[in-house]
XYZ file of C-alpha atoms in Angstrom:
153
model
C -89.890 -37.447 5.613
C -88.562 -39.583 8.841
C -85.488 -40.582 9.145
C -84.108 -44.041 7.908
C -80.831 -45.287 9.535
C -79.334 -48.617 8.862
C -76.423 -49.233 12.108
C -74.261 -52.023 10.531
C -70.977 -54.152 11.776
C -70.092 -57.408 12.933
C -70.790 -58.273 16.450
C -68.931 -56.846 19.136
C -68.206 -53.750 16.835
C -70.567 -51.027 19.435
C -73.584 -51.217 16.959
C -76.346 -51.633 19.601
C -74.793 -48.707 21.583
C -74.267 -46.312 18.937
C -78.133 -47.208 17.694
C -79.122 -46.769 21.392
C -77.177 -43.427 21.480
C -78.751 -41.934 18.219
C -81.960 -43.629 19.238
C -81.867 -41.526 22.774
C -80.622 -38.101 21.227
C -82.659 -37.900 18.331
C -85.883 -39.625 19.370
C -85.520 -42.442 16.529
C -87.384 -45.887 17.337
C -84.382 -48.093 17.876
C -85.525 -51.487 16.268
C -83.281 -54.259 17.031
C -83.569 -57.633 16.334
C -82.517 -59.374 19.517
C -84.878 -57.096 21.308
C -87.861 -58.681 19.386
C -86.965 -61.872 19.437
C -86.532 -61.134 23.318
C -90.138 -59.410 23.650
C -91.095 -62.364 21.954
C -89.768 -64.684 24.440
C -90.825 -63.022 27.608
C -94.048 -62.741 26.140
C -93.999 -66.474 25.821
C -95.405 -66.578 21.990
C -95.066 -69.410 19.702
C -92.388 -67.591 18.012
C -90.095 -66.581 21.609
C -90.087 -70.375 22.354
C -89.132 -71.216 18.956
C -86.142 -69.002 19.017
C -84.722 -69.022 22.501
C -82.659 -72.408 21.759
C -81.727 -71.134 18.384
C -80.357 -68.020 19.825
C -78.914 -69.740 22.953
C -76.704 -72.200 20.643
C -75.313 -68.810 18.983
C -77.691 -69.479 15.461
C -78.894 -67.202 13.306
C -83.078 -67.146 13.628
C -84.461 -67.993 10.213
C -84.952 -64.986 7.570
C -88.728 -65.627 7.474
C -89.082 -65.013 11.416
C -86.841 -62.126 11.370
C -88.292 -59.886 8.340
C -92.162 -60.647 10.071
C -91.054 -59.514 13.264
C -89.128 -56.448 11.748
C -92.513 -55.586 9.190
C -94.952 -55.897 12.271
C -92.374 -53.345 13.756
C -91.343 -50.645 11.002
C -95.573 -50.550 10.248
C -96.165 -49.175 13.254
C -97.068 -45.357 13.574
C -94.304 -44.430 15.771
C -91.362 -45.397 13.008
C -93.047 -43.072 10.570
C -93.555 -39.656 12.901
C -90.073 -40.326 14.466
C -87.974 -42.049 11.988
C -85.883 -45.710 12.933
C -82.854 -47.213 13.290
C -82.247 -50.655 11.933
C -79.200 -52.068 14.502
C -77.853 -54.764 12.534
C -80.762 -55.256 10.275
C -80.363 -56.847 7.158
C -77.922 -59.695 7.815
C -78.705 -61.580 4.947
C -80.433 -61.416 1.086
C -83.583 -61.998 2.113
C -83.932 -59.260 5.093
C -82.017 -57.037 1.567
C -84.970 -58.434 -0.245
C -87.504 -57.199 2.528
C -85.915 -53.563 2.246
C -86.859 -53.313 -1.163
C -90.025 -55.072 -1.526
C -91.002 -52.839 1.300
C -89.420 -49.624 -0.600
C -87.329 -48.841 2.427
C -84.739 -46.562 0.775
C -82.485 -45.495 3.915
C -81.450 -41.821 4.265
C -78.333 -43.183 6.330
C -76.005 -46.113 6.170
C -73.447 -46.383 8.774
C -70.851 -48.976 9.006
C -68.729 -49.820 11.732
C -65.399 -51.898 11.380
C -63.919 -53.694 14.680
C -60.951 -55.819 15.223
C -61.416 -59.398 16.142
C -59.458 -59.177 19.425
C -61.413 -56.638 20.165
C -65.082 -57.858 19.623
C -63.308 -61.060 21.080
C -63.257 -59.383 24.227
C -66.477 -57.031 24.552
C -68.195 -60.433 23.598
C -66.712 -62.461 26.330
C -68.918 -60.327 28.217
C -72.299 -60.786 27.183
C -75.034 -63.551 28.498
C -77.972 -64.915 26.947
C -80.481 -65.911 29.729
C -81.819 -68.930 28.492
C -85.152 -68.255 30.185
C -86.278 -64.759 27.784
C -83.379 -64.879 25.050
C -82.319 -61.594 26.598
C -79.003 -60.607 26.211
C -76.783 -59.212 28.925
C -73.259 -57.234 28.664
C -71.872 -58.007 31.994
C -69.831 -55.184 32.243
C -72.743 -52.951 31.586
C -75.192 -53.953 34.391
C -76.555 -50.849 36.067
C -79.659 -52.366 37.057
C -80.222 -54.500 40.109
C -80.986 -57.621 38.168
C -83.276 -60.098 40.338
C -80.817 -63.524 41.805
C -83.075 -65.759 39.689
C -81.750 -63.919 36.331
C -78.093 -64.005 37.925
C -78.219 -67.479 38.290
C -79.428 -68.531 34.931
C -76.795 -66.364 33.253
């Protein structure tokens, strides 16, 4: 049976990079929530344009929005042959609720603890382009981004 990781902590705490890291090693499909909402968004679906002012003002997207994006997701073929990681997913009851209805059981939890100064400052960094709800850590660009996404950031 595939591997089932839940990545949790609060922002700021390295969770997207350590899920990124395990997702790279191991070959796990790294399923994170800001990247489909993101998808979403570039995609220009009902659902991206919904979300990018939600996400933009700092909000949490509704639970109903979230656990359909994250069911389309874990039902595809790939999370079964190659296991998943969860990064930051469940937040709230009803994404807890979603787990079990859907009988998720994970074969790993791992929780990550962070100082507030800390996250503080890795946060400081990161940009939400208003455009595709993508987010950006600042300090982490490797990529030649195009001046139109520089500007809107």
């Amino acid at each position: 049976r595939s591997a089932r990781i839940l990545v949790m902590g609060p922002p700021g705490s390295g969770r997207s990079s350590i899920a990124r890291g395990l997702s790279k090693r191991f070959g796990f499909v790294n399923i994170n929530t800001a990247h489909l909402l993101a998808d979403q968004a570039s995609k220009r679906t009902e659902i991206g344009r919904m979300c990018i002012p939600i996400i933009a003002e700092g909000e949490l997207v509704p639970d109903d929005i979230i656990c359909s994006l994250v069911t389309q997701r874990l039902k595809q073929p790939d999370c079964n042959i190659h296991g998943y990681i969860l990064d930051g997913f469940p937040k709230t009851g009803p994404q807890i609720s979603l787990l079990y209805d859907l009988k998720i059981r994970p074969t790993v939890i791992v929780v990550l603890e962070c100082p507030d100064e800390i996250a503080i400052e890795r946060l400081s960094h990161k940009k939400i382009d208003p455009v595709s709800g993508q987010i950006y850590d600042l300090n982490e660009l490797k990529q030649d981004l195009p001046q139109e996404i520089l500007d809107r950031l």
